[in-house]
Tab-separated table of N, CA and C in Angstrom:
chain	number	residue	atom	x	y	z
X	1	MET	N	-44.806	-75.917	-68.818
X	1	MET	CA	-45.479	-77.022	-68.181
X	1	MET	C	-46.789	-77.320	-68.911
X	2	ILE	N	-47.077	-78.580	-69.086
X	2	ILE	CA	-48.300	-78.998	-69.766
X	2	ILE	C	-49.482	-78.864	-68.810
X	3	GLU	N	-50.537	-78.203	-69.291
X	3	GLU	CA	-51.741	-78.046	-68.480
X	3	GLU	C	-52.945	-78.724	-69.138
X	4	TYR	N	-52.990	-78.694	-70.467
X	4	TYR	CA	-54.124	-79.227	-71.219
X	4	TYR	C	-53.672	-80.416	-72.064
X	5	VAL	N	-54.533	-81.413	-72.155
X	5	VAL	CA	-54.276	-82.554	-73.027
X	5	VAL	C	-55.541	-82.794	-73.852
X	6	PHE	N	-55.369	-82.827	-75.161
X	6	PHE	CA	-56.461	-83.111	-76.077
X	6	PHE	C	-56.312	-84.558	-76.557
X	7	LEU	N	-57.387	-85.303	-76.491
X	7	LEU	CA	-57.380	-86.690	-76.929
X	7	LEU	C	-58.477	-86.915	-77.960
X	8	ASP	N	-58.266	-87.911	-78.788
X	8	ASP	CA	-59.281	-88.368	-79.728
X	8	ASP	C	-59.921	-89.608	-79.117
X	9	LEU	N	-61.151	-89.895	-79.465
X	9	LEU	CA	-61.846	-91.049	-78.907
X	9	LEU	C	-61.509	-92.339	-79.649
X	10	ASP	N	-61.646	-92.294	-80.968
X	10	ASP	CA	-61.539	-93.511	-81.771
X	10	ASP	C	-60.096	-93.938	-81.989
X	11	ASP	N	-59.847	-95.182	-81.624
X	11	ASP	CA	-58.540	-95.815	-81.747
X	11	ASP	C	-57.441	-95.112	-80.950
X	12	THR	N	-57.876	-94.298	-79.977
X	12	THR	CA	-56.978	-93.739	-78.973
X	12	THR	C	-57.425	-94.249	-77.604
X	13	ILE	N	-58.724	-94.155	-77.352
X	13	ILE	CA	-59.303	-94.625	-76.090
X	13	ILE	C	-60.194	-95.839	-76.348
X	14	LEU	N	-61.124	-95.694	-77.274
X	14	LEU	CA	-62.027	-96.797	-77.605
X	14	LEU	C	-61.611	-97.454	-78.915
X	15	ASP	N	-61.850	-98.733	-79.005
X	15	ASP	CA	-61.454	-99.534	-80.165
X	15	ASP	C	-62.495	-99.380	-81.278
X	16	PHE	N	-62.285	-98.367	-82.126
X	16	PHE	CA	-63.235	-98.107	-83.201
X	16	PHE	C	-63.273	-99.261	-84.200
X	17	LYS	N	-62.129	-99.823	-84.519
X	17	LYS	CA	-62.097	-100.903	-85.510
X	17	LYS	C	-62.974	-102.076	-85.072
X	18	LYS	N	-62.915	-102.405	-83.800
X	18	LYS	CA	-63.749	-103.491	-83.282
X	18	LYS	C	-65.225	-103.109	-83.350
X	19	SER	N	-65.545	-101.882	-82.938
X	19	SER	CA	-66.932	-101.419	-82.984
X	19	SER	C	-67.465	-101.423	-84.402
X	20	GLU	N	-66.650	-100.961	-85.335
X	20	GLU	CA	-67.051	-100.928	-86.741
X	20	GLU	C	-67.265	-102.344	-87.272
X	21	TYR	N	-66.366	-103.245	-86.926
X	21	TYR	CA	-66.454	-104.635	-87.382
X	21	TYR	C	-67.778	-105.266	-86.931
X	22	VAL	N	-68.082	-105.090	-85.663
X	22	VAL	CA	-69.319	-105.648	-85.114
X	22	VAL	C	-70.535	-104.967	-85.736
X	23	ALA	N	-70.488	-103.643	-85.835
X	23	ALA	CA	-71.640	-102.883	-86.351
X	23	ALA	C	-71.957	-103.210	-87.795
X	24	ILE	N	-70.941	-103.323	-88.644
X	24	ILE	CA	-71.242	-103.615	-90.052
X	24	ILE	C	-71.740	-105.046	-90.199
X	25	GLY	N	-71.213	-105.955	-89.389
X	25	GLY	CA	-71.709	-107.333	-89.416
X	25	GLY	C	-73.167	-107.413	-89.002
X	26	LYS	N	-73.508	-106.715	-87.945
X	26	LYS	CA	-74.905	-106.698	-87.467
X	26	LYS	C	-75.802	-106.046	-88.503
X	27	THR	N	-75.333	-104.963	-89.101
X	27	THR	CA	-76.131	-104.266	-90.111
X	27	THR	C	-76.368	-105.159	-91.323
X	28	MET	N	-75.333	-105.849	-91.782
X	28	MET	CA	-75.526	-106.776	-92.895
X	28	MET	C	-76.569	-107.823	-92.536
X	29	SER	N	-76.429	-108.418	-91.376
X	29	SER	CA	-77.374	-109.447	-90.928
X	29	SER	C	-78.792	-108.905	-90.846
X	30	ASP	N	-78.925	-107.681	-90.363
X	30	ASP	CA	-80.248	-107.067	-90.244
X	30	ASP	C	-80.954	-106.945	-91.588
X	31	TYR	N	-80.185	-106.918	-92.663
X	31	TYR	CA	-80.768	-106.787	-94.003
X	31	TYR	C	-80.587	-108.048	-94.842
X	32	GLY	N	-80.418	-109.180	-94.151
X	32	GLY	CA	-80.415	-110.471	-94.822
X	32	GLY	C	-79.139	-110.845	-95.539
X	33	VAL	N	-78.025	-110.207	-95.199
X	33	VAL	CA	-76.749	-110.503	-95.845
X	33	VAL	C	-75.814	-111.161	-94.831
X	34	GLU	N	-75.252	-112.302	-95.198
X	34	GLU	CA	-74.294	-112.993	-94.339
X	34	GLU	C	-72.989	-112.180	-94.291
X	35	PRO	N	-72.572	-111.762	-93.098
X	35	PRO	CA	-71.372	-110.903	-92.996
X	35	PRO	C	-70.063	-111.682	-93.104
X	36	THR	N	-69.716	-112.057	-94.313
X	36	THR	CA	-68.456	-112.775	-94.534
X	36	THR	C	-67.285	-111.790	-94.512
X	37	GLU	N	-66.089	-112.332	-94.370
X	37	GLU	CA	-64.895	-111.467	-94.390
X	37	GLU	C	-64.755	-110.769	-95.739
X	38	ALA	N	-65.076	-111.471	-96.813
X	38	ALA	CA	-64.984	-110.865	-98.151
X	38	ALA	C	-65.933	-109.677	-98.265
X	39	LEU	N	-67.144	-109.814	-97.749
X	39	LEU	CA	-68.097	-108.709	-97.820
X	39	LEU	C	-67.704	-107.567	-96.884
X	40	ARG	N	-67.138	-107.887	-95.744
X	40	ARG	CA	-66.645	-106.835	-94.854
X	40	ARG	C	-65.538	-106.038	-95.550
X	41	LYS	N	-64.655	-106.727	-96.239
X	41	LYS	CA	-63.564	-106.049	-96.963
X	41	LYS	C	-64.135	-105.186	-98.090
X	42	ARG	N	-65.131	-105.693	-98.781
X	42	ARG	CA	-65.733	-104.923	-99.876
X	42	ARG	C	-66.416	-103.675	-99.332
X	43	TYR	N	-67.141	-103.826	-98.234
X	43	TYR	CA	-67.754	-102.657	-97.613
X	43	TYR	C	-66.680	-101.634	-97.241
X	44	HIS	N	-65.591	-102.098	-96.671
X	44	HIS	CA	-64.514	-101.190	-96.259
X	44	HIS	C	-63.997	-100.381	-97.460
X	45	VAL	N	-63.823	-101.025	-98.593
X	45	VAL	CA	-63.355	-100.326	-99.802
X	45	VAL	C	-64.371	-99.261	-100.228
X	46	ILE	N	-65.636	-99.639	-100.253
X	46	ILE	CA	-66.693	-98.701	-100.641
X	46	ILE	C	-66.768	-97.547	-99.645
X	47	ASN	N	-66.734	-97.860	-98.373
X	47	ASN	CA	-66.794	-96.845	-97.324
X	47	ASN	C	-65.627	-95.869	-97.445
X	48	LYS	N	-64.430	-96.390	-97.618
X	48	LYS	CA	-63.230	-95.544	-97.737
X	48	LYS	C	-63.346	-94.612	-98.940
X	49	TRP	N	-63.813	-95.135	-100.048
X	49	TRP	CA	-63.957	-94.313	-101.251
X	49	TRP	C	-64.926	-93.162	-101.002
X	50	HIS	N	-66.033	-93.451	-100.343
X	50	HIS	CA	-67.015	-92.406	-100.062
X	50	HIS	C	-66.435	-91.314	-99.166
X	51	TRP	N	-65.683	-91.693	-98.122
X	51	TRP	CA	-65.073	-90.679	-97.249
X	51	TRP	C	-64.014	-89.871	-97.996
X	52	GLU	N	-63.309	-90.500	-98.917
X	52	GLU	CA	-62.335	-89.762	-99.733
X	52	GLU	C	-63.036	-88.730	-100.609
X	53	GLN	N	-64.213	-89.082	-101.121
X	53	GLN	CA	-64.975	-88.128	-101.930
X	53	GLN	C	-65.400	-86.920	-101.097
X	54	LEU	N	-65.738	-87.148	-99.851
X	54	LEU	CA	-66.067	-86.050	-98.944
X	54	LEU	C	-64.858	-85.135	-98.763
X	55	GLU	N	-63.698	-85.729	-98.525
X	55	GLU	CA	-62.474	-84.949	-98.329
X	55	GLU	C	-62.125	-84.114	-99.559
X	56	LEU	N	-62.485	-84.624	-100.728
X	56	LEU	CA	-62.236	-83.900	-101.976
X	56	LEU	C	-63.314	-82.869	-102.284
X	57	GLY	N	-64.341	-82.807	-101.453
X	57	GLY	CA	-65.432	-81.862	-101.661
X	57	GLY	C	-66.427	-82.299	-102.719
X	58	LYS	N	-66.403	-83.584	-103.075
X	58	LYS	CA	-67.283	-84.093	-104.126
X	58	LYS	C	-68.586	-84.688	-103.578
X	59	MET	N	-68.653	-84.859	-102.270
X	59	MET	CA	-69.857	-85.383	-101.627
X	59	MET	C	-70.072	-84.641	-100.323
X	60	THR	N	-71.324	-84.628	-99.901
X	60	THR	CA	-71.640	-84.107	-98.576
X	60	THR	C	-71.533	-85.264	-97.582
X	61	ARG	N	-71.514	-84.920	-96.311
X	61	ARG	CA	-71.464	-85.950	-95.265
X	61	ARG	C	-72.683	-86.879	-95.370
X	62	GLN	N	-73.855	-86.305	-95.602
X	62	GLN	CA	-75.069	-87.118	-95.719
X	62	GLN	C	-74.982	-88.057	-96.924
X	63	GLN	N	-74.419	-87.587	-98.015
X	63	GLN	CA	-74.252	-88.447	-99.185
X	63	GLN	C	-73.324	-89.621	-98.874
X	64	VAL	N	-72.313	-89.380	-98.063
X	64	VAL	CA	-71.409	-90.453	-97.656
X	64	VAL	C	-72.150	-91.450	-96.775
X	65	LEU	N	-72.836	-90.929	-95.755
X	65	LEU	CA	-73.490	-91.792	-94.778
X	65	LEU	C	-74.511	-92.727	-95.425
X	66	GLU	N	-75.205	-92.237	-96.437
X	66	GLU	CA	-76.197	-93.067	-97.117
X	66	GLU	C	-75.636	-93.754	-98.358
X	67	GLY	N	-74.803	-93.042	-99.100
X	67	GLY	CA	-74.302	-93.550	-100.371
X	67	GLY	C	-73.490	-94.823	-100.254
X	68	ARG	N	-72.717	-94.945	-99.186
X	68	ARG	CA	-71.909	-96.156	-99.007
X	68	ARG	C	-72.795	-97.391	-98.895
X	69	PHE	N	-73.962	-97.251	-98.269
X	69	PHE	CA	-74.860	-98.396	-98.134
X	69	PHE	C	-75.644	-98.644	-99.408
X	70	SER	N	-76.000	-97.577	-100.095
X	70	SER	CA	-76.668	-97.722	-101.375
X	70	SER	C	-75.760	-98.475	-102.347
X	71	ALA	N	-74.485	-98.093	-102.386
X	71	ALA	CA	-73.519	-98.741	-103.278
X	71	ALA	C	-73.267	-100.196	-102.859
X	72	PHE	N	-73.040	-100.408	-101.581
X	72	PHE	CA	-72.720	-101.751	-101.095
X	72	PHE	C	-73.864	-102.724	-101.336
X	73	PHE	N	-75.042	-102.374	-100.849
X	73	PHE	CA	-76.167	-103.286	-101.014
X	73	PHE	C	-76.594	-103.383	-102.477
X	74	GLY	N	-76.405	-102.285	-103.228
X	74	GLY	CA	-76.696	-102.311	-104.653
X	74	GLY	C	-75.848	-103.331	-105.390
X	75	GLU	N	-74.562	-103.400	-105.042
X	75	GLU	CA	-73.681	-104.398	-105.661
X	75	GLU	C	-74.152	-105.822	-105.381
X	76	LEU	N	-74.775	-106.006	-104.242
X	76	LEU	CA	-75.253	-107.338	-103.857
X	76	LEU	C	-76.639	-107.643	-104.409
X	77	GLY	N	-77.255	-106.633	-105.040
X	77	GLY	CA	-78.600	-106.816	-105.571
X	77	GLY	C	-79.667	-106.826	-104.490
X	78	VAL	N	-79.343	-106.230	-103.351
X	78	VAL	CA	-80.288	-106.175	-102.234
X	78	VAL	C	-80.899	-104.785	-102.188
X	79	GLN	N	-82.209	-104.702	-102.329
X	79	GLN	CA	-82.911	-103.423	-102.309
X	79	GLN	C	-83.080	-102.961	-100.865
X	80	VAL	N	-82.561	-101.785	-100.559
X	80	VAL	CA	-82.685	-101.221	-99.215
X	80	VAL	C	-82.972	-99.734	-99.305
X	81	ASP	N	-83.484	-99.196	-98.243
X	81	ASP	CA	-83.609	-97.750	-98.084
X	81	ASP	C	-82.298	-97.315	-97.420
X	82	ALA	N	-81.442	-96.647	-98.171
X	82	ALA	CA	-80.101	-96.312	-97.682
X	82	ALA	C	-80.133	-95.455	-96.423
X	83	ALA	N	-81.105	-94.568	-96.316
X	83	ALA	CA	-81.222	-93.735	-95.114
X	83	ALA	C	-81.553	-94.598	-93.903
X	84	GLU	N	-82.415	-95.572	-94.087
X	84	GLU	CA	-82.768	-96.482	-92.999
X	84	GLU	C	-81.563	-97.327	-92.589
X	85	VAL	N	-80.836	-97.833	-93.563
X	85	VAL	CA	-79.649	-98.641	-93.264
X	85	VAL	C	-78.610	-97.791	-92.527
X	86	ALA	N	-78.431	-96.555	-92.961
X	86	ALA	CA	-77.467	-95.658	-92.294
X	86	ALA	C	-77.846	-95.446	-90.837
X	87	THR	N	-79.123	-95.264	-90.572
X	87	THR	CA	-79.591	-95.092	-89.197
X	87	THR	C	-79.359	-96.364	-88.387
X	88	ASN	N	-79.673	-97.498	-88.973
X	88	ASN	CA	-79.466	-98.785	-88.313
X	88	ASN	C	-77.984	-98.989	-87.987
X	89	TYR	N	-77.124	-98.686	-88.943
X	89	TYR	CA	-75.680	-98.835	-88.738
X	89	TYR	C	-75.191	-97.929	-87.606
X	90	MET	N	-75.657	-96.683	-87.592
X	90	MET	CA	-75.245	-95.753	-86.533
X	90	MET	C	-75.663	-96.291	-85.174
X	91	TYR	N	-76.863	-96.833	-85.085
X	91	TYR	CA	-77.336	-97.418	-83.837
X	91	TYR	C	-76.417	-98.573	-83.417
X	92	ASN	N	-76.086	-99.441	-84.366
X	92	ASN	CA	-75.195	-100.574	-84.078
X	92	ASN	C	-73.792	-100.107	-83.698
X	93	LEU	N	-73.305	-99.100	-84.387
X	93	LEU	CA	-71.965	-98.578	-84.098
X	93	LEU	C	-71.914	-97.930	-82.720
X	94	ALA	N	-72.963	-97.240	-82.355
X	94	ALA	CA	-73.009	-96.547	-81.070
X	94	ALA	C	-72.950	-97.514	-79.891
X	95	ALA	N	-73.307	-98.765	-80.129
X	95	ALA	CA	-73.294	-99.761	-79.050
X	95	ALA	C	-71.880	-100.211	-78.691
X	96	GLY	N	-70.912	-99.945	-79.550
X	96	GLY	CA	-69.545	-100.404	-79.310
X	96	GLY	C	-68.741	-99.433	-78.469
X	97	HIS	N	-68.303	-99.894	-77.324
X	97	HIS	CA	-67.510	-99.013	-76.467
X	97	HIS	C	-66.398	-99.772	-75.734
X	98	ASP	N	-65.719	-100.629	-76.469
X	98	ASP	CA	-64.618	-101.394	-75.893
X	98	ASP	C	-63.366	-100.525	-75.816
X	99	PHE	N	-62.739	-100.539	-74.665
X	99	PHE	CA	-61.494	-99.788	-74.486
X	99	PHE	C	-60.331	-100.495	-75.168
X	100	LEU	N	-59.410	-99.719	-75.680
X	100	LEU	CA	-58.135	-100.265	-76.106
X	100	LEU	C	-57.378	-100.673	-74.844
X	101	PRO	N	-56.494	-101.657	-74.935
X	101	PRO	CA	-55.770	-102.097	-73.740
X	101	PRO	C	-55.054	-100.938	-73.031
X	102	GLY	N	-55.359	-100.763	-71.762
X	102	GLY	CA	-54.727	-99.741	-70.935
X	102	GLY	C	-55.263	-98.335	-71.096
X	103	ALA	N	-56.166	-98.135	-72.024
X	103	ALA	CA	-56.633	-96.772	-72.324
X	103	ALA	C	-57.462	-96.169	-71.200
X	104	GLU	N	-58.306	-96.959	-70.576
X	104	GLU	CA	-59.124	-96.415	-69.494
X	104	GLU	C	-58.234	-95.986	-68.330
X	105	GLU	N	-57.293	-96.814	-67.980
X	105	GLU	CA	-56.385	-96.503	-66.886
X	105	GLU	C	-55.519	-95.283	-67.204
X	106	ALA	N	-55.050	-95.203	-68.444
X	106	ALA	CA	-54.224	-94.065	-68.848
X	106	ALA	C	-55.030	-92.770	-68.838
X	107	THR	N	-56.264	-92.836	-69.318
X	107	THR	CA	-57.117	-91.649	-69.328
X	107	THR	C	-57.404	-91.188	-67.902
X	108	GLU	N	-57.688	-92.127	-67.025
X	108	GLU	CA	-57.938	-91.777	-65.628
X	108	GLU	C	-56.701	-91.135	-64.998
X	109	ALA	N	-55.538	-91.714	-65.246
X	109	ALA	CA	-54.296	-91.170	-64.690
X	109	ALA	C	-54.024	-89.765	-65.225
X	110	LEU	N	-54.230	-89.564	-66.523
X	110	LEU	CA	-54.026	-88.241	-67.113
X	110	LEU	C	-54.995	-87.219	-66.524
X	111	SER	N	-56.226	-87.651	-66.258
X	111	SER	CA	-57.236	-86.722	-65.742
X	111	SER	C	-56.903	-86.218	-64.339
X	112	LYS	N	-56.081	-86.938	-63.644
X	112	LYS	CA	-55.681	-86.523	-62.293
X	112	LYS	C	-54.545	-85.510	-62.312
X	113	LYS	N	-53.891	-85.400	-63.457
X	113	LYS	CA	-52.725	-84.514	-63.561
X	113	LYS	C	-52.958	-83.330	-64.502
X	114	TYR	N	-53.827	-83.515	-65.501
X	114	TYR	CA	-54.035	-82.504	-66.536
X	114	TYR	C	-55.525	-82.228	-66.734
X	115	ARG	N	-55.818	-81.130	-67.382
X	115	ARG	CA	-57.181	-80.831	-67.824
X	115	ARG	C	-57.361	-81.513	-69.175
X	116	LEU	N	-58.304	-82.444	-69.239
X	116	LEU	CA	-58.498	-83.226	-70.462
X	116	LEU	C	-59.660	-82.698	-71.287
X	117	PHE	N	-59.426	-82.712	-72.602
X	117	PHE	CA	-60.419	-82.312	-73.583
X	117	PHE	C	-60.459	-83.394	-74.654
X	118	LEU	N	-61.641	-83.652	-75.162
X	118	LEU	CA	-61.785	-84.686	-76.183
X	118	LEU	C	-62.269	-84.055	-77.482
X	119	ALA	N	-61.626	-84.421	-78.562
X	119	ALA	CA	-62.029	-83.970	-79.894
X	119	ALA	C	-62.311	-85.216	-80.735
X	120	SER	N	-63.348	-85.137	-81.559
X	120	SER	CA	-63.685	-86.274	-82.397
X	120	SER	C	-64.377	-85.792	-83.662
X	121	ASN	N	-64.115	-86.477	-84.748
X	121	ASN	CA	-64.833	-86.172	-85.984
X	121	ASN	C	-65.976	-87.171	-86.196
X	122	GLY	N	-66.228	-87.980	-85.185
X	122	GLY	CA	-67.320	-88.945	-85.263
X	122	GLY	C	-68.668	-88.261	-85.109
X	123	THR	N	-69.708	-88.964	-85.503
X	123	THR	CA	-71.067	-88.461	-85.404
X	123	THR	C	-71.440	-88.275	-83.932
X	124	ALA	N	-72.063	-87.147	-83.618
X	124	ALA	CA	-72.368	-86.803	-82.225
X	124	ALA	C	-73.185	-87.887	-81.524
X	125	TYR	N	-74.221	-88.404	-82.171
X	125	TYR	CA	-75.048	-89.441	-81.544
X	125	TYR	C	-74.204	-90.655	-81.173
X	126	VAL	N	-73.391	-91.116	-82.106
X	126	VAL	CA	-72.574	-92.313	-81.889
X	126	VAL	C	-71.575	-92.071	-80.763
X	127	GLN	N	-70.853	-90.961	-80.851
X	127	GLN	CA	-69.813	-90.706	-79.858
X	127	GLN	C	-70.406	-90.468	-78.469
X	128	ASN	N	-71.529	-89.777	-78.399
X	128	ASN	CA	-72.154	-89.521	-77.103
X	128	ASN	C	-72.567	-90.831	-76.434
X	129	ARG	N	-73.189	-91.698	-77.192
X	129	ARG	CA	-73.628	-92.973	-76.610
X	129	ARG	C	-72.434	-93.823	-76.191
X	130	ARG	N	-71.405	-93.876	-77.019
X	130	ARG	CA	-70.225	-94.671	-76.682
X	130	ARG	C	-69.541	-94.125	-75.429
X	131	MET	N	-69.420	-92.798	-75.348
X	131	MET	CA	-68.779	-92.189	-74.176
X	131	MET	C	-69.612	-92.400	-72.916
X	132	THR	N	-70.922	-92.292	-73.052
X	132	THR	CA	-71.800	-92.508	-71.902
X	132	THR	C	-71.710	-93.957	-71.429
X	133	ASP	N	-71.825	-94.895	-72.357
X	133	ASP	CA	-71.776	-96.312	-72.004
X	133	ASP	C	-70.431	-96.707	-71.391
X	134	ALA	N	-69.356	-96.053	-71.831
X	134	ALA	CA	-68.019	-96.343	-71.302
X	134	ALA	C	-67.697	-95.505	-70.065
X	135	ASN	N	-68.624	-94.649	-69.665
X	135	ASN	CA	-68.444	-93.772	-68.498
X	135	ASN	C	-67.193	-92.884	-68.638
X	136	LEU	N	-67.040	-92.282	-69.800
X	136	LEU	CA	-65.849	-91.465	-70.072
X	136	LEU	C	-66.019	-89.984	-69.766
X	137	TYR	N	-67.227	-89.488	-69.716
X	137	TYR	CA	-67.413	-88.056	-69.498
X	137	TYR	C	-66.775	-87.579	-68.182
X	138	ARG	N	-66.653	-88.476	-67.234
X	138	ARG	CA	-66.087	-88.108	-65.930
X	138	ARG	C	-64.635	-87.630	-66.026
X	139	PHE	N	-63.948	-87.979	-67.095
X	139	PHE	CA	-62.538	-87.612	-67.227
X	139	PHE	C	-62.315	-86.294	-67.965
X	140	PHE	N	-63.308	-85.817	-68.716
X	140	PHE	CA	-63.097	-84.704	-69.639
X	140	PHE	C	-63.805	-83.426	-69.201
X	141	GLU	N	-63.085	-82.330	-69.362
X	141	GLU	CA	-63.643	-81.025	-69.053
X	141	GLU	C	-64.625	-80.586	-70.145
X	142	ILE	N	-64.198	-80.780	-71.372
X	142	ILE	CA	-65.043	-80.426	-72.531
X	142	ILE	C	-64.864	-81.494	-73.595
X	143	VAL	N	-65.985	-81.861	-74.211
X	143	VAL	CA	-65.973	-82.812	-75.325
X	143	VAL	C	-66.474	-82.084	-76.534
């Protein structure tokens, strides 16, 4: 009999893609860049490459978090403090807490039948704020 259920937050309960889309657009705007679809796609390519480098052991997490913005804005010829942009982006990302269709109801239903645990590889600050804003802690025994 199933007693424990482990869930992921991003793209299981909350719509990470939507949060990311909004956050990168806001971050671009905050630094004077019009968030066009072409630039969003370019950022996505740069971001993906940086995370792949982390997986290969060629970068640290901090290098990824800052390096993706250094590379992106550098390509645009926009001078930024990459650490500042990374912090700004995290703040913008943390504001996104839209549920995937039916996810809140499903999580609530599961919590009445099973002991729920949440696992995430997301940044603690971002995930904590998103979970708090979405009122999700009430469903989970341990996050």
